[in-house]
Structure formats: C-alpha cells, structure tokens
Tab-separated table of C-alpha atoms in Angstrom:
chain	number	residue	atom	x	y	z
X	1	MET	CA	0.000	0.000	0.000
X	2	THR	CA	1.519	3.282	-1.083
X	3	GLN	CA	0.628	6.709	0.193
X	4	VAL	CA	-1.020	9.047	-2.304
X	5	LYS	CA	-1.839	12.713	-2.558
X	6	ALA	CA	-4.229	13.780	0.165
X	7	SER	CA	-7.802	14.785	-0.649
X	8	PRO	CA	-10.432	15.761	1.938
X	9	ARG	CA	-12.995	13.763	-0.048
X	10	ASP	CA	-11.185	10.466	0.550
X	11	THR	CA	-11.818	8.093	3.406
X	12	ILE	CA	-8.518	7.257	5.054
X	13	ALA	CA	-7.414	4.248	7.079
X	14	ALA	CA	-4.314	3.357	9.066
X	15	VAL	CA	-3.016	1.240	11.909
X	16	ALA	CA	-3.199	3.550	14.953
X	17	SER	CA	-1.473	1.306	17.507
X	18	PRO	CA	2.323	1.122	18.064
X	19	PRO	CA	4.373	-1.198	15.816
X	20	GLY	CA	5.080	-4.726	17.003
X	21	ARG	CA	2.972	-7.403	18.652
X	22	SER	CA	0.499	-6.561	21.402
X	23	LEU	CA	-2.632	-7.844	23.077
X	24	ARG	CA	-4.781	-5.461	21.075
X	25	GLY	CA	-4.259	-3.379	17.944
X	26	ILE	CA	-6.261	-0.516	16.462
X	27	ILE	CA	-7.216	0.361	12.905
X	28	ARG	CA	-8.676	3.839	12.438
X	29	LEU	CA	-10.885	5.126	9.624
X	30	SER	CA	-12.163	8.611	8.866
X	31	GLY	CA	-14.162	10.040	6.005
X	32	PRO	CA	-17.513	9.875	4.222
X	33	GLU	CA	-17.151	6.215	3.183
X	34	THR	CA	-16.423	4.931	6.708
X	35	SER	CA	-19.830	3.300	7.138
X	36	ASP	CA	-19.783	1.657	3.696
X	37	ALA	CA	-16.246	0.328	4.259
X	38	LEU	CA	-17.310	-1.283	7.542
X	39	SER	CA	-20.500	-2.698	6.034
X	40	ALA	CA	-18.449	-4.654	3.506
X	41	PHE	CA	-16.823	-6.735	6.280
X	42	LEU	CA	-19.122	-6.732	9.305
X	43	HIS	CA	-21.951	-9.213	9.867
X	44	GLU	CA	-24.148	-6.542	11.467
X	45	PRO	CA	-22.736	-3.069	10.877
X	46	PRO	CA	-23.925	-0.497	13.431
X	47	ASP	CA	-26.185	2.298	12.204
X	48	LYS	CA	-25.336	4.811	14.938
X	49	ALA	CA	-22.446	6.099	17.015
X	50	GLY	CA	-21.289	4.044	19.980
X	51	ALA	CA	-19.287	1.021	21.114
X	52	PHE	CA	-20.193	-2.385	19.713
X	53	ARG	CA	-19.055	-5.979	19.541
X	54	GLY	CA	-18.933	-7.444	16.069
X	55	ARG	CA	-17.437	-10.017	13.759
X	56	LEU	CA	-15.215	-9.064	10.870
X	57	ASN	CA	-15.482	-11.196	7.732
X	58	LEU	CA	-12.083	-12.348	6.457
X	59	ASP	CA	-12.414	-14.536	3.364
X	60	CYS	CA	-13.758	-17.857	4.689
X	61	SER	CA	-13.497	-16.991	8.375
X	62	SER	CA	-14.573	-14.283	10.763
X	63	LEU	CA	-12.854	-12.465	13.598
X	64	PRO	CA	-14.403	-11.016	16.783
X	65	VAL	CA	-13.661	-7.302	17.124
X	66	LEU	CA	-14.596	-4.286	19.197
X	67	LEU	CA	-15.886	-1.339	17.223
X	68	LEU	CA	-16.126	2.341	18.094
X	69	THR	CA	-18.101	4.484	15.648
X	70	PHE	CA	-18.440	8.274	15.507
X	71	THR	CA	-20.628	10.548	13.417
X	72	ALA	CA	-19.574	13.965	12.166
X	73	PRO	CA	-18.809	16.372	13.691
X	74	ALA	CA	-18.524	14.507	17.020
X	75	SER	CA	-15.229	12.783	16.310
X	76	TYR	CA	-11.512	13.489	16.562
X	77	THR	CA	-11.317	14.493	12.900
X	78	GLY	CA	-14.751	16.119	12.728
X	79	GLU	CA	-15.804	13.487	10.145
X	80	ASP	CA	-17.584	10.142	10.267
X	81	ALA	CA	-14.976	7.878	11.841
X	82	ALA	CA	-14.426	4.462	13.388
X	83	GLU	CA	-11.865	2.432	15.288
X	84	ILE	CA	-11.582	-1.336	14.972
X	85	GLN	CA	-9.919	-3.082	17.909
X	86	LEU	CA	-8.590	-6.555	17.163
X	87	PRO	CA	-5.665	-8.805	18.182
X	88	GLY	CA	-2.388	-6.907	17.847
X	89	ASN	CA	-0.715	-9.198	15.348
X	90	PRO	CA	1.114	-7.053	12.735
X	91	ASP	CA	0.302	-9.432	9.883
X	92	LEU	CA	-3.379	-9.495	10.833
X	93	LEU	CA	-3.537	-5.713	11.156
X	94	ASN	CA	-1.931	-5.230	7.749
X	95	ARG	CA	-4.252	-7.795	6.189
X	96	VAL	CA	-7.363	-6.051	7.486
X	97	LEU	CA	-5.965	-2.657	6.533
X	98	THR	CA	-5.294	-3.878	2.982
X	99	LEU	CA	-8.863	-5.151	2.673
X	100	LEU	CA	-10.255	-1.827	3.860
X	101	CYS	CA	-8.065	0.149	1.450
X	102	ASP	CA	-9.286	-2.027	-1.414
X	103	GLN	CA	-12.758	-0.549	-0.917
X	104	PRO	CA	-13.893	2.268	-3.256
X	105	ARG	CA	-12.678	5.730	-2.219
X	106	VAL	CA	-10.732	4.343	0.778
X	107	ARG	CA	-6.967	4.735	0.904
X	108	LEU	CA	-4.029	4.544	3.282
X	109	ALA	CA	-3.671	7.683	5.394
X	110	ASN	CA	-0.654	9.894	4.859
X	111	PRO	CA	1.525	10.767	7.892
X	112	GLY	CA	-0.355	13.008	10.314
X	113	GLU	CA	-3.442	13.134	8.109
X	114	PHE	CA	-5.949	12.312	10.872
X	115	THR	CA	-4.688	15.231	12.962
X	116	ALA	CA	-4.445	17.444	9.862
X	117	ARG	CA	-8.126	16.830	9.194
X	118	ALA	CA	-8.924	17.615	12.814
X	119	HIS	CA	-7.196	20.976	12.333
X	120	LEU	CA	-8.806	21.722	8.965
X	121	ASN	CA	-12.242	20.865	10.361
X	122	GLY	CA	-11.799	23.212	13.305
X	123	LYS	CA	-11.385	20.517	15.966
X	124	LEU	CA	-7.786	21.487	16.825
X	125	THR	CA	-5.715	24.648	16.506
X	126	ILE	CA	-2.318	24.318	14.851
X	127	GLU	CA	-0.632	24.414	18.280
X	128	GLN	CA	-2.937	21.675	19.574
X	129	ALA	CA	-2.145	19.585	16.497
X	130	GLU	CA	1.553	19.991	17.210
X	131	GLY	CA	0.809	19.014	20.794
X	132	VAL	CA	-0.313	15.599	19.572
X	133	ALA	CA	3.119	14.953	18.026
X	134	ALA	CA	4.848	16.423	21.082
X	135	LEU	CA	2.926	14.121	23.421
X	136	ILE	CA	3.919	11.075	21.390
X	137	ALA	CA	7.572	12.147	21.432
X	138	ALA	CA	7.662	13.181	25.110
X	139	GLN	CA	10.576	11.681	27.053
X	140	ASP	CA	9.864	12.909	30.583
X	141	ASP	CA	7.239	14.566	32.769
X	142	ALA	CA	8.265	18.096	31.785
X	143	GLN	CA	7.832	17.333	28.093
X	144	ARG	CA	4.508	15.597	28.722
X	145	ARG	CA	3.236	18.602	30.675
X	146	ALA	CA	4.350	20.923	27.869
X	147	ALA	CA	2.599	18.735	25.277
X	148	ASP	CA	-0.522	18.670	27.445
X	149	ASP	CA	-0.499	22.486	27.603
X	150	LEU	CA	-0.348	22.552	23.806
X	151	LEU	CA	-3.275	20.145	23.530
X	152	LYS	CA	-5.364	22.127	26.016
X	153	GLY	CA	-4.635	25.391	24.225
X	154	VAL	CA	-2.796	26.911	27.204
X	155	THR	CA	0.409	27.478	25.239
X	156	GLY	CA	-1.461	28.880	22.254
X	157	ASP	CA	-3.243	31.355	24.525
X	158	ARG	CA	0.137	32.559	25.843
X	159	TYR	CA	1.445	33.018	22.302
X	160	ARG	CA	-1.669	34.911	21.245
X	161	GLY	CA	-1.523	37.093	24.356
X	162	ILE	CA	1.988	38.243	23.398
X	163	ALA	CA	0.925	38.717	19.773
X	164	ASP	CA	-2.099	40.801	20.807
X	165	THR	CA	0.055	43.044	23.010
X	166	LEU	CA	2.569	43.408	20.191
X	167	ALA	CA	-0.101	44.188	17.597
X	168	GLN	CA	-1.553	46.880	19.872
X	169	ALA	CA	1.896	48.430	20.402
X	170	LEU	CA	2.612	48.362	16.666
X	171	ALA	CA	-0.760	49.957	15.941
X	172	LEU	CA	0.001	52.834	18.291
X	173	VAL	CA	3.495	53.349	16.874
X	174	GLU	CA	2.133	53.408	13.320
X	175	ALA	CA	-0.655	55.760	14.402
X	176	GLY	CA	2.025	58.126	15.706
X	177	ILE	CA	3.554	58.213	12.233
X	178	ASP	CA	0.323	59.723	10.903
X	179	PHE	CA	0.391	62.433	13.576
X	180	THR	CA	4.037	63.502	13.285
X	181	ASP	CA	2.960	67.014	12.230
X	182	GLN	CA	0.730	67.463	15.285
X	183	GLU	CA	2.793	67.960	18.421
X	184	ASP	CA	-0.193	67.761	20.771
X	185	VAL	CA	-1.154	64.224	19.620
X	186	VAL	CA	0.852	61.365	21.185
X	187	ALA	CA	-0.315	57.864	20.282
X	188	ILE	CA	2.070	56.156	22.729
X	189	ALA	CA	4.739	57.631	24.987
X	190	PRO	CA	8.297	56.281	24.683
X	191	ASP	CA	8.387	55.096	28.317
X	192	ASP	CA	5.077	53.261	27.879
X	193	LEU	CA	6.289	51.566	24.699
X	194	ALA	CA	9.572	50.520	26.336
X	195	HIS	CA	7.653	49.033	29.272
X	196	ARG	CA	5.422	47.030	26.897
X	197	ILE	CA	8.381	45.767	24.887
X	198	GLU	CA	10.261	44.719	28.028
X	199	SER	CA	7.218	42.831	29.312
X	200	MET	CA	6.873	40.996	25.995
X	201	ILE	CA	10.561	40.077	25.958
X	202	GLY	CA	10.200	38.798	29.510
X	203	ALA	CA	7.151	36.727	28.549
X	204	ILE	CA	8.999	35.165	25.610
X	205	GLU	CA	12.077	34.383	27.703
X	206	SER	CA	9.902	32.757	30.370
X	207	ILE	CA	8.552	30.410	27.679
X	208	LEU	CA	11.931	29.667	26.118
X	209	GLY	CA	13.616	29.115	29.487
X	210	PRO	CA	17.337	29.213	30.310
X	211	ALA	CA	18.235	27.012	27.339
X	212	SER	CA	17.320	29.867	24.997
X	213	VAL	CA	20.457	31.819	25.892
X	214	GLN	CA	22.802	28.876	25.339
X	215	ALA	CA	24.804	28.564	22.147
X	216	PRO	CA	23.271	26.064	19.728
X	217	THR	CA	24.988	22.695	19.720
X	218	GLU	CA	25.822	20.629	16.657
X	219	SER	CA	22.999	18.327	15.648
X	220	PRO	CA	23.554	14.649	16.452
X	221	SER	CA	24.890	12.450	13.664
X	222	VAL	CA	22.947	9.369	12.568
X	223	VAL	CA	24.845	6.889	10.385
X	224	LEU	CA	23.348	4.127	8.251
X	225	VAL	CA	25.621	1.091	8.554
X	226	GLY	CA	25.489	-2.162	6.661
X	227	ALA	CA	27.111	-4.440	4.153
X	228	PRO	CA	26.884	-3.585	0.427
X	229	ASN	CA	23.397	-3.864	-1.121
X	230	THR	CA	21.525	-3.961	2.187
X	231	GLY	CA	19.265	-1.056	1.204
X	232	LYS	CA	21.104	1.751	3.032
X	233	SER	CA	21.047	4.265	0.186
X	234	THR	CA	17.423	3.519	-0.663
X	235	LEU	CA	16.528	4.034	2.992
X	236	PHE	CA	18.636	7.214	3.084
X	237	ASN	CA	16.664	8.679	0.172
X	238	ALA	CA	13.342	7.574	1.643
X	239	LEU	CA	14.039	9.183	5.014
X	240	LEU	CA	15.029	12.439	3.287
X	241	GLY	CA	12.008	12.289	1.010
X	242	ARG	CA	14.081	12.910	-2.132
X	243	PRO	CA	16.788	11.164	-4.213
X	244	ARG	CA	20.216	12.063	-2.850
X	245	ALA	CA	22.306	8.878	-2.824
X	246	ILE	CA	22.981	6.747	-5.893
X	247	VAL	CA	21.176	3.419	-5.669
X	248	SER	CA	22.926	0.584	-7.479
X	249	GLU	CA	23.170	-3.193	-7.266
X	250	THR	CA	26.921	-2.894	-7.853
X	251	PRO	CA	28.804	-3.226	-4.534
X	252	GLY	CA	30.795	-0.120	-3.615
X	253	ALA	CA	28.582	2.417	-5.464
X	254	THR	CA	28.584	4.598	-2.330
X	255	ARG	CA	32.102	5.724	-1.408
X	256	ASP	CA	31.743	9.105	0.261
X	257	ALA	CA	29.981	9.874	3.538
X	258	LEU	CA	26.835	11.640	2.301
X	259	ARG	CA	25.556	14.067	4.947
X	260	GLU	CA	22.131	15.689	4.904
X	261	PRO	CA	20.105	17.484	7.612
X	262	ILE	CA	16.866	15.766	8.541
X	263	GLU	CA	13.925	17.101	10.541
X	264	LEU	CA	12.313	14.577	12.851
X	265	SER	CA	9.152	14.859	14.938
X	266	ASN	CA	10.996	15.934	18.077
X	267	THR	CA	14.470	17.065	16.976
X	268	SER	CA	16.793	17.587	14.035
X	269	ALA	CA	19.846	15.537	13.086
X	270	THR	CA	22.463	14.923	10.397
X	271	LEU	CA	21.746	11.735	8.452
X	272	ILE	CA	24.802	10.037	6.946
X	273	ASP	CA	24.961	7.339	4.277
X	274	LEU	CA	28.214	5.358	4.210
X	275	ALA	CA	29.953	2.899	1.950
X	276	GLY	CA	28.872	-0.695	2.478
X	277	LEU	CA	31.311	-2.425	4.813
X	278	ASP	CA	33.056	-5.423	3.267
X	279	SER	CA	36.721	-6.354	3.758
X	280	ALA	CA	36.831	-7.705	0.198
X	281	LEU	CA	36.153	-4.205	-1.179
X	282	ALA	CA	39.189	-2.808	0.664
X	283	ASP	CA	41.355	-5.182	-1.353
X	284	ARG	CA	39.780	-4.176	-4.681
X	285	SER	CA	41.401	-0.747	-5.033
X	286	SER	CA	42.968	2.046	-3.010
X	287	ILE	CA	39.848	4.174	-3.502
X	288	ASP	CA	37.645	1.434	-2.066
X	289	ALA	CA	40.066	0.997	0.832
X	290	GLN	CA	39.810	4.722	1.593
X	291	ALA	CA	35.998	4.529	1.431
X	292	GLN	CA	35.999	1.637	3.908
X	293	GLN	CA	38.253	3.544	6.305
X	294	LEU	CA	36.159	6.718	5.988
X	295	ALA	CA	33.031	4.714	6.843
X	296	LYS	CA	34.654	3.254	9.969
X	297	ASP	CA	35.949	6.670	11.082
X	298	THR	CA	32.495	8.202	10.626
X	299	ILE	CA	30.865	5.423	12.629
X	300	GLY	CA	33.351	6.035	15.427
X	301	SER	CA	32.080	9.593	15.981
X	302	ALA	CA	28.351	8.943	15.529
X	303	GLN	CA	25.758	9.410	18.253
X	304	VAL	CA	23.209	7.059	16.653
X	305	VAL	CA	24.076	3.998	14.570
X	306	VAL	CA	21.330	2.503	12.400
X	307	VAL	CA	22.398	-1.007	11.420
X	308	CYS	CA	20.674	-2.055	8.176
X	309	ASP	CA	20.411	-5.777	7.516
X	310	PRO	CA	17.699	-7.486	5.423
X	311	VAL	CA	18.675	-10.882	6.836
X	312	GLY	CA	18.591	-9.882	10.499
X	313	THR	CA	21.979	-11.026	11.837
X	314	PHE	CA	23.172	-7.455	12.594
X	315	ASP	CA	26.828	-8.500	12.868
X	316	LEU	CA	27.985	-4.929	12.216
X	317	ALA	CA	26.273	-3.642	15.370
X	318	SER	CA	29.542	-4.341	17.175
X	319	LEU	CA	31.105	-1.359	15.339
X	320	ALA	CA	28.934	1.150	17.216
X	321	PRO	CA	31.134	3.308	19.478
X	322	ALA	CA	30.715	3.350	23.237
X	323	GLY	CA	28.078	5.808	24.356
X	324	SER	CA	26.176	5.711	21.079
X	325	ILE	CA	22.693	4.272	20.579
X	326	THR	CA	22.215	1.406	18.127
X	327	LEU	CA	19.009	0.822	16.173
X	328	ARG	CA	18.552	-2.463	14.314
X	329	VAL	CA	16.536	-2.148	11.107
X	330	ARG	CA	15.395	-5.074	8.976
X	331	THR	CA	15.523	-3.454	5.530
X	332	LYS	CA	13.736	-4.825	2.454
X	333	ALA	CA	10.901	-6.078	4.648
X	334	ASP	CA	8.808	-6.722	1.539
X	335	LEU	CA	11.027	-9.740	0.853
X	336	PRO	CA	10.410	-12.970	2.813
X	337	THR	CA	13.321	-14.248	4.917
X	338	GLY	CA	11.846	-16.993	7.069
X	339	HIS	CA	13.347	-15.405	10.189
X	340	ASP	CA	10.776	-12.718	11.020
X	341	ASP	CA	10.283	-14.059	14.557
X	342	ASP	CA	13.924	-13.171	15.290
X	343	ASP	CA	12.969	-9.487	15.200
X	344	GLU	CA	11.274	-9.844	18.578
X	345	ILE	CA	14.562	-11.113	20.036
X	346	THR	CA	16.882	-8.576	18.397
X	347	GLY	CA	14.460	-5.674	18.825
X	348	ALA	CA	14.674	-4.969	15.095
X	349	LEU	CA	12.210	-2.763	13.249
X	350	ARG	CA	11.157	-3.988	9.833
X	351	VAL	CA	10.854	-1.303	7.150
X	352	CYS	CA	10.330	-1.108	3.416
X	353	ALA	CA	11.840	2.020	1.909
X	354	LEU	CA	10.183	1.390	-1.457
X	355	ASP	CA	6.584	1.815	-0.245
X	356	GLY	CA	7.266	3.674	3.003
X	357	TRP	CA	6.080	0.914	5.322
X	358	ASN	CA	7.110	1.646	8.930
X	359	LEU	CA	9.224	4.669	7.915
X	360	ASP	CA	7.285	6.884	10.328
X	361	ALA	CA	8.022	4.475	13.165
X	362	LEU	CA	11.711	4.533	12.196
X	363	ARG	CA	11.758	8.339	12.146
X	364	ARG	CA	10.290	8.402	15.657
X	365	ALA	CA	12.838	5.845	16.828
X	366	ILE	CA	15.709	7.860	15.363
X	367	GLY	CA	14.370	11.048	16.939
X	368	ASP	CA	14.052	9.390	20.340
X	369	ALA	CA	17.566	7.961	20.013
X	370	CYS	CA	18.975	11.411	19.158
X	371	THR	CA	17.290	12.890	22.212
X	372	ASN	CA	18.596	10.155	24.494
X	373	ALA	CA	22.073	10.322	22.963
X	374	SER	CA	22.275	14.013	23.888
X	375	GLY	CA	21.443	13.269	27.495
X	376	GLY	CA	17.720	13.750	27.120
X	377	ALA	CA	18.093	17.518	27.375
X	378	LYS	CA	15.282	18.219	24.985
X	379	SER	CA	13.571	21.580	25.223
X	380	VAL	CA	9.919	21.523	26.198
X	381	VAL	CA	9.349	24.163	23.491
X	382	LEU	CA	8.839	22.740	20.012
X	383	PRO	CA	11.709	23.598	17.622
X	384	ARG	CA	9.405	25.513	15.262
X	385	HIS	CA	7.992	27.535	18.139
X	386	GLN	CA	11.446	28.122	19.573
X	387	SER	CA	12.659	29.517	16.251
X	388	ALA	CA	9.656	31.845	15.908
X	389	LEU	CA	9.883	33.050	19.500
X	390	THR	CA	13.614	33.681	19.150
X	391	LEU	CA	13.053	35.774	16.016
X	392	ALA	CA	10.275	37.688	17.770
X	393	ARG	CA	12.529	38.377	20.739
X	394	GLU	CA	15.275	39.668	18.451
X	395	GLY	CA	12.840	42.041	16.747
X	396	LEU	CA	11.552	43.318	20.074
X	397	ALA	CA	15.088	43.821	21.369
X	398	GLU	CA	15.949	45.850	18.266
X	399	ALA	CA	12.828	47.988	18.685
X	400	LEU	CA	13.723	48.571	22.336
X	401	VAL	CA	17.201	49.807	21.381
X	402	ARG	CA	15.673	52.216	18.860
X	403	THR	CA	13.243	53.473	21.514
X	404	GLU	CA	15.942	54.312	24.080
X	405	PRO	CA	16.947	57.725	22.590
X	406	SER	CA	13.363	58.905	23.149
X	407	LEU	CA	13.068	57.775	26.787
X	408	GLY	CA	12.260	60.611	29.151
X	409	THR	CA	10.648	62.631	26.360
X	410	ASN	CA	7.001	62.978	25.378
X	411	ARG	CA	7.280	61.680	21.829
X	412	LEU	CA	8.961	58.885	19.903
X	413	ALA	CA	11.653	59.786	17.437
X	414	ASP	CA	11.897	57.842	14.171
X	415	GLU	CA	8.665	55.869	14.565
X	416	GLU	CA	9.275	54.196	11.188
X	417	LEU	CA	12.557	52.686	12.413
X	418	ILE	CA	10.799	51.363	15.518
X	419	ALA	CA	7.809	50.003	13.607
X	420	ASP	CA	9.937	47.874	11.256
X	421	PRO	CA	11.384	45.486	13.894
X	422	LEU	CA	8.018	45.397	15.678
X	423	ARG	CA	6.376	44.246	12.451
X	424	ALA	CA	9.135	41.641	11.949
X	425	ALA	CA	8.546	40.357	15.478
X	426	LEU	CA	4.787	40.178	14.857
X	427	ASP	CA	5.335	38.301	11.590
X	428	ALA	CA	7.538	35.782	13.433
X	429	LEU	CA	4.832	35.199	16.038
X	430	GLY	CA	2.312	34.937	13.241
X	431	THR	CA	3.911	31.712	12.044
X	432	ILE	CA	2.602	30.021	15.202
X	433	THR	CA	-0.474	32.125	16.044
X	434	GLY	CA	-1.757	33.027	12.597
X	435	GLN	CA	-0.792	36.130	10.662
X	436	ILE	CA	-2.009	39.545	11.805
X	437	SER	CA	-2.401	41.641	8.660
X	438	PRO	CA	-1.816	45.390	8.317
X	439	ASP	CA	-5.599	45.792	8.118
X	440	ASP	CA	-5.916	44.084	11.501
X	441	VAL	CA	-3.379	46.499	12.949
X	442	LEU	CA	-5.255	49.428	11.403
X	443	GLY	CA	-8.462	48.159	12.974
X	444	ARG	CA	-6.835	48.174	16.401
X	445	VAL	CA	-5.997	51.869	15.946
X	446	PHE	CA	-9.559	52.945	15.249
X	447	SER	CA	-11.142	50.541	17.767
X	448	SER	CA	-9.562	52.615	20.529
X	449	PHE	CA	-11.290	55.782	19.301
X	450	CYS	CA	-14.356	57.135	21.051
X	451	ILE	CA	-17.759	56.537	19.419
X	452	GLY	CA	-18.566	59.430	17.113
X	453	LYS	CA	-14.918	60.227	16.442
C-alpha cells in the first residue's frame, strides 16, 4: 500500500497502535465512506455512534472485534470515523488494513493526516495539532506537561496574548507616524512603549527558558551502517524524502559519507549514508580501501548507529562506538526471509523504503535515540515555536534599542525605524499564532477611538 496525494474527499485508514505485537491493535478510519467500508466486512454493521461488539469477515473466516463508531462532527477528525480493535498481530492488522483500502474511495492515510483533518475541520488549533506529536515524542514529565499544555490550548493562549500586546503596540506606533505634524497628539509615549516591549521580551524568555540563551549545539549524527546492497542508500533517500544517494546493485557504489540534515518529529539531526562495509572491497582498489576507512571513522564519531540488515543477523552492530545508541533495522521487509520471529529477540524494526512501510516508526525511533544520545536535554518548546519566538525576541530587542533615545521625552523619534522590527517580530509570532495583517493592525488603531470620532 503506497501513500497518495491527500484529498479531503477520501476516506482514510491506518493502523493507529504502536508497531510490534500486542494484546490489542487498532485500525482507524475517517471520512464519508467509513460506514460503507465497515458494512463490507461486518456481519451486522452499526447504524449509529457508539461502542459495539462485532465479527469481521475475512475470506472464509470471521474475527471477533470491538468497534467504536463516531458521526460527524462529534469525532476526533470532525468526520464520520471508526476504530476497529482486534488482536495486535502485525500481519493481521496489515491484512485487514489492505482489505479496507481495497474498498472504493478508501486509501491509506498519509503521515499526520488524521490530525491534519482535525485541524482543517476546526477541531484542533495548529498548536494543539503539534501538541499531539509532542505528546507522542515526550521523554519525561516536563515534556509531557508541555505537550498537554499545547493540547489544552494553554500554550497557544500565551502566544496569542503576546501577539495581541505586540499588535496593539505596533498599531500605536504606526498611528504616531500619521500624527508627526501634530505635536499635541501622542499615540504612545516612549516610556510606555519601552515598558510594553520589556514585558513581551520577559514573557517570551519565560517560555523559552534558560536554554534559549545557550549557544546552539551541533545536531547529532545518525549513520546508516550495513554491508553492500543492504538497502542503506534507498533508505537514506526515503528518510530524506528525495533522491540524494545513488542506488545501485553494484557493490561499492557509495564511497563518500553523504551528509544531509533531517527534521524529525521531536528534533533535528544529520543523516549520513556510508559505503557498504566489506573487507573484500578494501582489497579491490585504493579508492575502495579509503571509502571503507572513511566509513569506519564516521561510525566512530556517531551518536546514533542505524544497522541495516535485510537478513537480520546485525553482525555490524559491534562497530557502534561506546556511548552511542544502536538501532537495528530489517531493511527490504517486503522480501520474505523466514526469520521474522527473530525481530522480537533482536528488537529490530522492519521497514520497506520502497513503499514507506514503517518509515514513520523509524523516524520516531531515530528522533528518540537522538534525544537520548544528547542526554535527554530536549527543550519543552517545540523547535518551530522556539525559532519563531527567538526571532520575535530579536525584533523586540531591536525595537527597544531604537526606543531608548526617546526615553524621558514625550514623543517617539523615528517611529518608522521602531515600527519595522516590531512588524518583523509580529510576523515571526504569526507563524505560530496566525498572521495579523496590516488591516488588523489598522483596525486596532480605530477601535480605541471614542464613538462618534
């Protein structure tokens, strides 16, 4: 099953429980064809919202399941939706999911599409949607509390409070520009503006915390390690979402250490594709010998080592340096090996880079490993929010500096030079709160006027 371009008219389906075996697994559906898709496999499909016991038809047999059904708009996504709870066997879950996606107008959900629909249908704000991902990626109580604040809208309210204060200050500064030729009209006094800017900077710094003043550290390095033709380069391209490494059946096609930044759900990292490790290649030529040595040197300084092995022996895991975190990945999972049960012993994650199967689970695992490799010192502020807040703080600090020459006087000097960094700060906040247009700012000016004026 391959992921296709999203359309709000489609009904989407996906396994919603964690990868691996468990007592119970979950398949989730959402969209206008949810009821019809269920009716094709249930003995007695429910005709209303609620919790039901049922039997799912599978070829010549049937399977007892628990069923939760929801009608729009009273669901997570705001659409007709359902959850099927059944034994958590990965093969069984994939079989049922395949049958559902074979139904007309039902397809496999794209990453994050359930939450995206919840946002588009007005069930979640963008910050609350990001809170879902943050809660999944949380490593400790502080991160879980921060994710919970996002989900409840507490964090979004704080962001919007700062943005509202900033928009009001900008409106008054820009109003002063229009009254520069009237000495008796003062839209906002310099001391008042400085006090507002300082309070906003303080509010932003209280959100960012002490880590915001520390110098940024180098992103952790994640190396893909394996013998030649184990699917490393294909996986490298799939994780990046674009072709970067040459994929060839000829051993030794990759010789350099290809480095690319990668954004994960809870952090960022440098993903590195290496030459396939094989002592026979080192004897083939001096160039191959150098490639083999470069690969070993790169592994020695990596924080996370992803050992790729379609067979599942993972012999090269012993090359991981002390203090690093090793992830075992069974590549080419679309090919039968006869040793799939060994994955439960080795803790390996099976992936297929060709159709994207389990790539999201691998991304989460790599992100968690990067966080743990850096001592778990992950900020409770999402990276996107941290970047926007930092830019907003820089704009406010610049505006404050430009306000200082006017302190102690009755009127701002050079309002245009003060308004520019204030607008830049507001635009930065707008990336997480929603943009506040110039017309909105203009409206704030006139809303403070008396009626009849």
